[in-house]
Coordinates of C-alpha atoms in Angstrom, one line a residue:
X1 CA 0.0 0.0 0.0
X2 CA 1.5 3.3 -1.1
X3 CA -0.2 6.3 0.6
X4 CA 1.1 10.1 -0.5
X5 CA 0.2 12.2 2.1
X6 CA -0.1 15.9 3.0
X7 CA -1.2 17.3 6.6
X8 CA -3.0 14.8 7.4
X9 CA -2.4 13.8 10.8
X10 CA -6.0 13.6 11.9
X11 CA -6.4 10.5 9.3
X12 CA -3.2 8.7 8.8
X13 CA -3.2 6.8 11.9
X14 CA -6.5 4.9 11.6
X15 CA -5.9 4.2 7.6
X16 CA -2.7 2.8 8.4
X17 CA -4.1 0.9 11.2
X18 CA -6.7 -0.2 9.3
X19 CA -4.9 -1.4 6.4
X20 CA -2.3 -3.0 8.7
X21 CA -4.7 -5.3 10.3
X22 CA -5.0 -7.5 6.2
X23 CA -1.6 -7.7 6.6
X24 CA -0.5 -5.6 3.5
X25 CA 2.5 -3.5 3.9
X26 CA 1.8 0.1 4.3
X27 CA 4.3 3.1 2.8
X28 CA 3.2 6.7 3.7
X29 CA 4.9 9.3 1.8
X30 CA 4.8 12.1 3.4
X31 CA 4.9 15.2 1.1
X32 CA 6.4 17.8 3.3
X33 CA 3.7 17.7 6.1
X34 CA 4.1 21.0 8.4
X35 CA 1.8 18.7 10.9
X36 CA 2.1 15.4 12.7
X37 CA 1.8 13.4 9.9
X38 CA 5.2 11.6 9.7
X39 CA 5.0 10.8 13.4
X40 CA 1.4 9.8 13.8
X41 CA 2.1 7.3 10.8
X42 CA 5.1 6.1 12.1
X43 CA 3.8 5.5 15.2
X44 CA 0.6 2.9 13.6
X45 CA 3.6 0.6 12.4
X46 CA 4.1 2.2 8.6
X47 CA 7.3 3.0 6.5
X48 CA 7.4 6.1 6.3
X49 CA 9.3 7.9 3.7
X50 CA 9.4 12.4 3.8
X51 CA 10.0 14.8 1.4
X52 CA 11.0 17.7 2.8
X53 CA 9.2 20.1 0.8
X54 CA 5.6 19.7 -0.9
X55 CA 6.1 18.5 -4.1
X56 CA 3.2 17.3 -5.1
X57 CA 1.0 13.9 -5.1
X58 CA 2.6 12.8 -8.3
X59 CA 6.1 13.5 -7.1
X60 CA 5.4 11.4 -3.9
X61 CA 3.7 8.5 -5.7
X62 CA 6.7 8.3 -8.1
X63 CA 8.7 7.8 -5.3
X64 CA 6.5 5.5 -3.2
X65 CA 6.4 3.1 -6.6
X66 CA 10.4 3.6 -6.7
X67 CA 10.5 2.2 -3.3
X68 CA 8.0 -0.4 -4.0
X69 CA 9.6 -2.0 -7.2
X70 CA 13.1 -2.2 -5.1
X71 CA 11.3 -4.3 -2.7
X72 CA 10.2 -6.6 -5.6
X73 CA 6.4 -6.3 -4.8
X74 CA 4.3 -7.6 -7.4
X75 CA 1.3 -5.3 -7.2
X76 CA 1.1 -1.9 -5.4
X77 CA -2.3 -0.2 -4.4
X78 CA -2.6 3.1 -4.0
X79 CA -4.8 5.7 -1.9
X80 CA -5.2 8.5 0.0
X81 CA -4.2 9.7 2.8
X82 CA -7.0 12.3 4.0
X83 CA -9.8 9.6 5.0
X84 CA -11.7 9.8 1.4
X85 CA -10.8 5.8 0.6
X86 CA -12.2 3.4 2.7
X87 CA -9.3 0.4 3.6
X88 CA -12.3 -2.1 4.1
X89 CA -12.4 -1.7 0.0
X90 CA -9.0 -3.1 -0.6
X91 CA -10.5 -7.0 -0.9
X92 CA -12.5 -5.5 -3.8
X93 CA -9.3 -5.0 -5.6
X94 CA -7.9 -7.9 -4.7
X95 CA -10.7 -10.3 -5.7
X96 CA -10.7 -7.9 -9.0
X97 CA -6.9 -9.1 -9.7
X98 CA -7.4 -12.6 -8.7
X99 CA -10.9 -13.0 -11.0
X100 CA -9.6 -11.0 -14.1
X101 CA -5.7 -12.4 -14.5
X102 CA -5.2 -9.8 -17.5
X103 CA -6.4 -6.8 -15.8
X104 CA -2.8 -4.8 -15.2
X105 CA -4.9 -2.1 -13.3
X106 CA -8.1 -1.9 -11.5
X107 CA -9.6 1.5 -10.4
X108 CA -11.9 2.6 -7.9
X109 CA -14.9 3.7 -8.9
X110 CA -17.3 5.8 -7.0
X111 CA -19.9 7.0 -9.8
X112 CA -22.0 3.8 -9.1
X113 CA -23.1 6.3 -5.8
X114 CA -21.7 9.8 -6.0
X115 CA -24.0 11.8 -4.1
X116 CA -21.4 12.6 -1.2
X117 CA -19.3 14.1 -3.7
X118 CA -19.3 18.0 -4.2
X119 CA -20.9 19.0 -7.2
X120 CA -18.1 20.5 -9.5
X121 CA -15.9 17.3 -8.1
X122 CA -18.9 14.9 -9.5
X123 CA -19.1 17.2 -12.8
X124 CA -15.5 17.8 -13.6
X125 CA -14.8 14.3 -12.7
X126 CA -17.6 13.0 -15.5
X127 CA -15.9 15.2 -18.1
X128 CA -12.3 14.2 -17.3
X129 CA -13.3 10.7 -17.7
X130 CA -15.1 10.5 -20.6
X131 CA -12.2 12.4 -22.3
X132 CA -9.9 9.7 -21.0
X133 CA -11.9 6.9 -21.4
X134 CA -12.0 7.9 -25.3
X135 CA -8.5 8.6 -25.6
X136 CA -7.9 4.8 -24.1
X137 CA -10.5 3.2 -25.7
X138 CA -11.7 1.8 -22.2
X139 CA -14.4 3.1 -20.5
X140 CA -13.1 4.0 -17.0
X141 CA -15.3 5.5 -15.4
X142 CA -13.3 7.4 -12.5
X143 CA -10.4 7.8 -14.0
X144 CA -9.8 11.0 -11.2
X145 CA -9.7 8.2 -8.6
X146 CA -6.8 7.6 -6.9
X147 CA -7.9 4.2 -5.3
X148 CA -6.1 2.2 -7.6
X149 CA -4.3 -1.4 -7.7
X150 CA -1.4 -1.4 -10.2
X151 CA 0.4 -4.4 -11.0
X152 CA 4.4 -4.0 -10.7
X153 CA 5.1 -5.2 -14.6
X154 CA 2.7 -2.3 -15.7
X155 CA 4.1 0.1 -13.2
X156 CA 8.0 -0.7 -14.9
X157 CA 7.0 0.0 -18.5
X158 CA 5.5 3.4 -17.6
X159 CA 7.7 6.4 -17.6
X160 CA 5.6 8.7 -15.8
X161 CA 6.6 12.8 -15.5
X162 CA 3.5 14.8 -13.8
X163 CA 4.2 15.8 -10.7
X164 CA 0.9 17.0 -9.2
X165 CA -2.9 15.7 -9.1
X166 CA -2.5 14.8 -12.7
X167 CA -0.2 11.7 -12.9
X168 CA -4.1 10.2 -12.1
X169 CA -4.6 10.7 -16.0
X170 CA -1.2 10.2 -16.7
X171 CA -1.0 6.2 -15.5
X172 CA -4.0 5.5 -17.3
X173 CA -3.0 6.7 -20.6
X174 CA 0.7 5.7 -20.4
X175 CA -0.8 2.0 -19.5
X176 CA -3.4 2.0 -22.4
X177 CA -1.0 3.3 -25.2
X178 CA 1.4 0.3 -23.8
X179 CA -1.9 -2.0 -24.2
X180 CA -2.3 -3.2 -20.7
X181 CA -6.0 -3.8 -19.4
X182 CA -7.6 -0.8 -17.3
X183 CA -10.9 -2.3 -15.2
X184 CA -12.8 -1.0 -12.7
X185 CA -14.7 -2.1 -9.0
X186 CA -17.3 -0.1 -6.9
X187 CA -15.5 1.4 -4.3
X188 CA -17.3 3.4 -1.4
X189 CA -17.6 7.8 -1.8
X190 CA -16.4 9.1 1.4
X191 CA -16.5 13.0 2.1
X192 CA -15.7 14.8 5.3
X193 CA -14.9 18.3 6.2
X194 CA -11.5 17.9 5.4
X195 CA -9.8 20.7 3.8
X196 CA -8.8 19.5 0.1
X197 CA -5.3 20.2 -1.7
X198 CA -6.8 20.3 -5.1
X199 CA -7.4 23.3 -6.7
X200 CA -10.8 23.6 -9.3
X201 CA -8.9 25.9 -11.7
X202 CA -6.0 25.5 -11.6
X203 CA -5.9 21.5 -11.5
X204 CA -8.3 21.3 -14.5
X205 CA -5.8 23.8 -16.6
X206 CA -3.0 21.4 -15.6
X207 CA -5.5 18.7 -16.8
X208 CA -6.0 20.2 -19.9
X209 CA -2.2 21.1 -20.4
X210 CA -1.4 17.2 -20.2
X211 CA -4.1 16.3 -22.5
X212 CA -2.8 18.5 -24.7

């Protein structure tokens, strides 16, 4: 389990905890936290890895997957740190991997139920993933997700460069121009009060930018 993670100390502990108790391994990357993150994490029995500065979710999952290949794990799964994934999904991925041998990456998928997700999420989300979906010729239908379980011979043939909330796109369409198999499972829609890192505006212009 790879977790990037940014100020979120209130969270961490229990995910990790959570996760801990399937007996999957559990990296937090910490991406220059100014809170308790790194400790509380720590603390709940993960690896912990810290950057000092923010550089981004990309940045920290690029170095989470470094880690993980050097460790010779087969398949990483990925999620976040700020309480929006729910660890009691990550049989769902499992079972997905296990049923579908040629799937190389399954995504989470909360449209099934999105009505805890804020509207211009749910409405930029829809439009992000249709344009995906046609430029992969899959139909993925959260492609924004970041609940994701990617297998270690897909990750090593992608040479990923995004360094912020768009490497989400970027995986996908790096993995369906090499031809591996994108699927998807229901996954549970979880939104608190939380204060959120990603920027409306200014994450969909990045968007756009990479699509470009």
């Amino acid at each position: 389990m790879i977790i990037p993670s940014y100020n979120v100390a209130d969270t961490i502990g229990c995910i990790v905890e959570d996760t801990k108790k399937q007996s999957i391994d559990v990296l937090v990357v910490d991406d220059g936290s100014v809170d308790y993150t790194f400790d509380v994490a720590r603390k709940n029995g993960a690896i912990v890895l810290k950057n000092i500065t923010n550089q981004g979710k990309g940045a920290s999952l690029c170095l989470g997957f470094d880690y993980a290949l050097s460790k010779g794990y087969e398949q990483v799964i990925t999620m976040d740190g700020d309480g929006q994934h729910s660890p009691a999904d990550i049989p769902v991925f499992l079972e997905a991997v296990e049923a579908d041998k040629e799937a190389d990456i399954v995504v989470g998928n909360r449209m099934g139920c999105p009505a805890a997700m804020p509207l211009v999420r749910r409405i930029t989300n829809v439009i992000m993933s249709k344009v995906i979906s046609r430029i992969c010729h899959q139909d993925i239908p959260d492609t924004q997700n970041g609940f994701r379980l990617i297998r270690s011979s897909c990750l090593k043939a992608l040479k990923l460069e995004c360094r912020r909330f768009e490497i989400e796109s970027e995986i996908i369409i790096e993995a369906a121009r090499k031809g591996f198999k994108v699927i998807s499972v229901p996954v549970s829609s979880i939104y608190k009060s939380s204060t959120s890192y990603i920027n409306p505006f200014i994450d969909t212009m990045r968007f756009i930018k990479f699509i470009l």
